[in-house]
Coordinates of C-alpha atoms and ligand atoms in Angstrom, one line a residue:
M1 CA 0.2 0.2 -0.2
N2 CA 1.0 3.3 -0.9
V3 CA -1.3 5.8 -0.1
A4 CA -4.2 5.2 2.7
L5 CA -6.9 7.4 3.2
V6 CA -8.4 7.0 6.6
T7 CA -12.0 8.6 7.7
G8 CA -12.4 9.6 11.1
A9 CA -8.7 10.2 11.6
G10 CA -9.1 12.8 14.1
Q11 CA -9.1 10.7 17.3
G12 CA -9.9 7.5 18.5
I13 CA -9.7 4.3 16.1
G14 CA -8.9 6.4 13.2
E15 CA -6.2 8.0 14.7
A16 CA -4.8 4.8 15.9
V17 CA -5.2 3.4 12.2
A18 CA -3.4 6.7 10.7
L19 CA -0.3 6.2 13.2
K20 CA -0.4 2.5 12.2
L21 CA -0.5 2.8 8.8
S22 CA 2.1 5.5 8.7
A23 CA 4.5 3.6 10.5
L24 CA 4.3 0.7 8.1
G25 CA 5.6 3.2 5.7
A26 CA 2.3 4.6 4.0
K27 CA 1.5 8.1 3.1
V28 CA -1.6 8.7 4.8
A29 CA -4.5 11.4 4.1
C30 CA -6.1 11.8 7.5
V31 CA -9.8 12.8 6.7
D32 CA -11.9 14.3 9.7
L33 CA -15.0 16.8 10.2
D34 CA -12.9 18.8 12.3
G35 CA -10.2 19.9 10.1
A36 CA -8.1 20.9 13.1
K37 CA -7.5 17.6 14.8
A38 CA -7.0 16.0 11.1
A39 CA -4.3 18.0 11.0
A40 CA -3.0 17.3 14.4
V41 CA -2.8 13.6 13.7
A42 CA -1.6 13.9 10.2
A43 CA 1.7 16.1 11.7
K44 CA 2.1 13.1 13.7
A45 CA 1.8 10.8 10.6
G46 CA 3.7 12.9 8.5
G47 CA 0.8 12.9 6.2
K48 CA -1.9 15.4 5.2
G49 CA -4.9 16.5 6.9
Y50 CA -8.3 17.2 5.1
K51 CA -11.6 18.6 6.4
A52 CA -14.3 16.5 5.0
D53 CA -18.1 15.1 5.8
V54 CA -18.3 11.8 4.7
S55 CA -22.0 12.1 4.1
N56 CA -21.2 14.7 1.8
V57 CA -21.1 12.1 -0.9
A58 CA -21.1 15.2 -4.0
G59 CA -17.8 16.3 -2.2
F60 CA -15.7 12.7 -2.8
S61 CA -14.4 13.5 -6.1
D62 CA -12.8 16.4 -5.5
L63 CA -11.6 15.4 -2.2
L64 CA -10.0 12.2 -4.0
N65 CA -8.7 14.4 -6.9
Q66 CA -6.8 16.6 -4.0
I67 CA -5.5 13.8 -2.3
E68 CA -4.0 12.3 -5.7
Q69 CA -2.7 15.4 -6.1
D70 CA -1.0 15.7 -2.9
L71 CA 0.0 12.5 -2.0
G72 CA -0.6 10.1 -5.0
P73 CA -3.9 7.7 -5.9
V74 CA -5.2 6.2 -3.0
D75 CA -4.5 2.2 -3.0
G76 CA -6.2 1.7 0.9
L77 CA -8.9 2.9 2.2
V78 CA -10.0 2.6 5.9
N79 CA -13.9 3.9 6.7
V80 CA -14.0 4.6 9.9
A81 CA -15.7 7.9 10.6
G82 CA -19.3 7.1 12.3
V83 CA -21.9 8.5 14.8
C84 CA -23.4 6.5 17.5
L85 CA -26.7 8.4 19.2
T86 CA -27.3 6.6 22.7
R87 CA -30.6 7.2 23.6
P88 CA -34.2 5.2 24.4
I89 CA -35.9 4.2 21.4
G90 CA -39.1 6.4 22.1
S91 CA -36.5 9.5 21.6
V92 CA -35.4 8.5 18.4
T93 CA -36.1 11.0 15.5
P94 CA -36.3 10.5 11.7
D95 CA -33.6 13.1 11.4
E96 CA -31.5 11.5 13.7
F97 CA -32.1 8.1 11.9
A98 CA -30.9 9.7 8.5
L99 CA -28.0 11.2 10.4
T100 CA -26.9 7.8 11.3
F101 CA -27.2 5.9 7.9
A102 CA -26.0 9.2 6.1
V103 CA -22.4 9.0 7.9
N104 CA -22.2 5.4 8.8
V105 CA -23.6 3.4 5.5
Q106 CA -23.9 5.8 3.0
G107 CA -21.0 8.2 3.1
L108 CA -19.0 4.4 3.7
F109 CA -20.5 3.5 0.6
F110 CA -20.1 6.0 -1.8
L111 CA -16.7 6.6 -0.8
S112 CA -15.8 2.9 -1.0
R113 CA -17.1 3.0 -4.6
S114 CA -15.3 6.1 -5.9
V115 CA -12.0 4.6 -4.6
A116 CA -12.3 1.2 -5.8
D117 CA -13.8 2.5 -9.5
R118 CA -10.7 4.7 -9.8
L119 CA -8.0 1.9 -8.9
V120 CA -10.1 -0.3 -11.5
E121 CA -9.6 2.1 -14.0
H122 CA -5.8 2.4 -13.5
G123 CA -5.5 -1.1 -13.6
A124 CA -4.3 -1.0 -10.0
T125 CA -5.0 -3.2 -7.1
G126 CA -6.0 -1.7 -3.6
A127 CA -8.1 -2.9 -0.1
V128 CA -10.9 -1.2 1.8
V129 CA -11.3 -2.2 5.5
N130 CA -14.8 -0.6 6.9
M131 CA -15.6 -0.1 10.9
A132 CA -18.5 -2.5 11.4
S133 CA -19.1 -3.2 15.2
V134 CA -20.4 -6.2 17.6
S135 CA -23.5 -3.9 17.9
A136 CA -24.6 -5.3 14.0
F137 CA -24.8 -8.7 15.9
L138 CA -25.6 -7.8 19.5
P139 CA -28.6 -5.7 20.0
K140 CA -28.4 -2.9 22.4
L141 CA -31.1 -0.9 24.2
E142 CA -30.3 2.7 23.6
Q143 CA -28.3 2.1 20.0
I144 CA -31.1 1.0 17.8
D145 CA -30.4 2.9 14.7
Y146 CA -26.7 2.3 15.3
G147 CA -26.7 -1.4 15.4
A148 CA -28.6 -1.3 12.0
S149 CA -26.0 0.9 10.3
K150 CA -23.2 -1.4 11.5
A151 CA -25.2 -4.8 10.3
A152 CA -25.4 -2.7 7.0
V153 CA -21.8 -2.1 7.1
V154 CA -21.1 -5.9 7.2
S155 CA -23.8 -6.6 4.4
L156 CA -22.2 -3.7 2.1
T157 CA -18.6 -4.9 2.8
R158 CA -20.2 -8.3 1.7
S159 CA -21.7 -7.1 -1.5
L160 CA -18.6 -4.8 -2.8
A161 CA -16.2 -7.6 -1.6
L162 CA -18.1 -9.6 -4.5
V163 CA -18.4 -7.1 -6.8
Y164 CA -14.6 -6.1 -6.9
A165 CA -13.2 -10.0 -6.0
A166 CA -12.2 -10.5 -9.7
K167 CA -11.1 -6.7 -10.2
G168 CA -8.3 -6.8 -7.5
V169 CA -10.0 -4.7 -5.0
R170 CA -10.4 -6.4 -1.6
F171 CA -13.2 -5.4 1.0
N172 CA -13.4 -6.5 4.9
A173 CA -14.6 -5.0 7.8
V174 CA -13.6 -5.4 11.5
A175 CA -16.1 -5.2 14.3
P176 CA -14.6 -3.8 17.5
G177 CA -16.4 -4.6 21.0
M178 CA -15.5 -1.7 24.0
I179 CA -12.7 0.2 22.8
D180 CA -11.1 2.9 24.9
T181 CA -12.0 6.3 23.0
P182 CA -14.0 9.5 23.3
M183 CA -17.0 7.6 21.5
T184 CA -17.1 5.0 24.1
Q185 CA -16.9 7.7 27.0
A186 CA -19.6 9.6 25.7
N187 CA -22.1 6.5 25.1
A188 CA -21.3 5.6 28.5
Q189 CA -22.5 9.2 30.0
N190 CA -26.0 9.0 27.5
R191 CA -26.4 5.5 28.7
A192 CA -26.0 6.4 32.5
K193 CA -28.8 9.4 31.8
A194 CA -31.1 7.3 30.3
R195 CA -30.7 4.9 32.7
G196 CA -30.5 7.0 35.8
T197 CA -27.1 5.5 36.8
T198 CA -23.5 6.6 36.5
P199 CA -21.2 6.6 33.6
Q200 CA -18.9 4.7 35.5
E201 CA -21.4 1.9 36.2
Q202 CA -22.5 1.5 32.7
L203 CA -18.7 1.1 31.8
D204 CA -18.5 -1.6 34.3
L205 CA -21.6 -3.5 32.9
L206 CA -20.1 -3.3 29.8
L207 CA -16.6 -4.4 30.9
K208 CA -18.5 -7.4 32.4
T209 CA -19.3 -8.7 28.4
V210 CA -15.8 -9.0 27.6
P211 CA -14.1 -12.5 28.5
M212 CA -10.7 -11.2 28.4
G213 CA -11.6 -8.6 31.2
R214 CA -9.9 -5.7 29.7
V215 CA -11.1 -2.6 27.3
G216 CA -9.8 -2.9 23.8
T217 CA -7.2 -0.1 23.0
P218 CA -7.7 1.8 19.6
D219 CA -4.4 0.0 18.8
D220 CA -6.0 -3.5 19.0
V221 CA -8.0 -2.8 16.3
A222 CA -5.5 -0.4 13.8
Q223 CA -3.3 -3.3 13.9
T224 CA -6.3 -5.8 12.7
V225 CA -6.9 -3.1 9.7
A226 CA -3.3 -3.4 9.2
F227 CA -3.1 -6.8 8.2
L228 CA -6.5 -6.6 6.3
L229 CA -5.1 -3.9 4.3
S230 CA -2.0 -5.7 3.8
E231 CA -0.4 -8.7 1.3
E232 CA -0.7 -10.9 4.4
S233 CA -4.4 -11.1 3.9
S234 CA -4.2 -11.3 0.3
Y235 CA -6.9 -14.3 0.0
I236 CA -9.5 -12.8 2.1
T237 CA -12.2 -10.6 1.1
G238 CA -16.0 -10.2 2.4
Q239 CA -15.1 -11.2 6.1
T240 CA -16.0 -9.2 9.1
L241 CA -13.4 -10.0 11.9
D242 CA -14.0 -9.3 15.7
V243 CA -11.8 -7.6 17.9
C244 CA -13.7 -7.5 20.8
G245 CA -11.9 -9.9 23.4
G246 CA -14.2 -12.5 23.0
T247 CA -17.5 -10.5 23.5
L248 CA -18.8 -12.2 20.4
M249 CA -17.6 -15.8 19.4
R250 CA -18.9 -17.0 16.4
Ligands
NAP1 P1 -15.2 8.7 18.1 O1 -13.9 8.8 19.0 O2 -16.3 9.6 18.2 O3 -14.2 9.2 16.5 C1 -14.7 9.1 15.2 C2 -14.4 10.2 14.6 O4 -15.3 10.3 13.3 C3 -14.3 11.7 15.2 O5 -12.9 12.3 15.4 C4 -15.2 12.5 14.5 O6 -15.3 13.9 14.1 C5 -15.2 11.6 13.2 N1 -16.4 11.9 12.4 C6 -17.7 12.0 12.9 N2 -18.5 12.5 11.8 C7 -18.0 12.2 10.9 C8 -18.1 12.8 9.5 N3 -19.7 12.9 9.1 N4 -17.2 13.0 8.3 C9 -15.8 12.8 8.9 N5 -15.7 12.6 10.2 C10 -16.8 12.3 11.1 O7 -15.3 7.4 17.7 P2 -14.2 5.7 17.9 O8 -14.6 5.4 19.0 O9 -12.9 6.1 17.3 O10 -15.0 5.1 16.5 C11 -14.8 4.9 15.4 C12 -15.4 3.6 14.2 O11 -15.4 2.6 15.2 C13 -16.7 4.4 14.4 O12 -17.5 3.8 13.0 C14 -17.5 3.7 15.5 O13 -18.8 3.2 15.2 C15 -16.5 2.1 15.5 N6 -16.7 1.3 16.6 C16 -16.2 2.2 17.7 C17 -16.4 1.0 19.3 C18 -15.5 1.8 20.4 O14 -16.0 1.2 21.3 N7 -15.0 2.7 20.6 C19 -16.6 -0.1 19.0 C20 -17.7 -0.7 17.7 C21 -17.3 0.3 16.5 P3 -16.1 15.0 15.3 O15 -15.6 14.2 16.8 O16 -15.5 16.1 14.8 O17 -17.5 14.5 15.3

């Protein structure tokens, strides 16, 4: 892999992925809603930061042209950007539902297709890794639309893998469990509000669902992503790999 595009690279899992891929020798395009955070991570990764909203599908062509001009054509894409709204089912609004799918599903699909089509046009090969979640398989009380969006990520990953399998572009997904990031802290706060408990109680409850007994680190996820982008996984496509300390065993 020469040039990797990582969305949601401003913090958490995306930041760890950007740093890992850069350590492995890739030029990394760090994309985030927050341009300053993207630039800060890019500076650490020796790459370049871009402010972009992955729900703005119309902007993908300009974004990819800019990255191609700055770093070269993208041959590794990691769709990390995601939103997870945590509230009781009765509070879910159509606008929130639409936002969850616009970011987690629609943006991921159209960016994946754009990158894959460019690779095919250039007669090049590449790989894409999508961020799913154990929530695709395990229902969560206050994350109805989030779980559905991550199930859609698993399904899209398989369909895209099938379409591009003979064209040299592999698609796989990673399903993280409980990972220590700002999203996990925010979810614990919102779940505590919904249940009338404390965020720490919610984090403790979640940890009880992890057989390995520890919270995952963003780097636990990043090293799996690096494997799925690398030639070491050259015969693997259409799979979802759980990185969850044993929460899910299938
Ligand atoms: P995070 O701490 O919330 O980081 C997500 C990053 O994505 C933020 O920098 C955020 O920017 C950015 N982002 C959000 N919406 C965006 C958009 N429309 N366009 C571009 N960037 C956007 O989340 P995380 O915990 O690292 O999670 C990363 C991914 O892993 C997500 O897809 C999440 O669903 C998945 N995941 C996480 C866990 C976990 O335990 N943490 C478990 C399973 C799956 P702003 O902060 O500026 O909004």
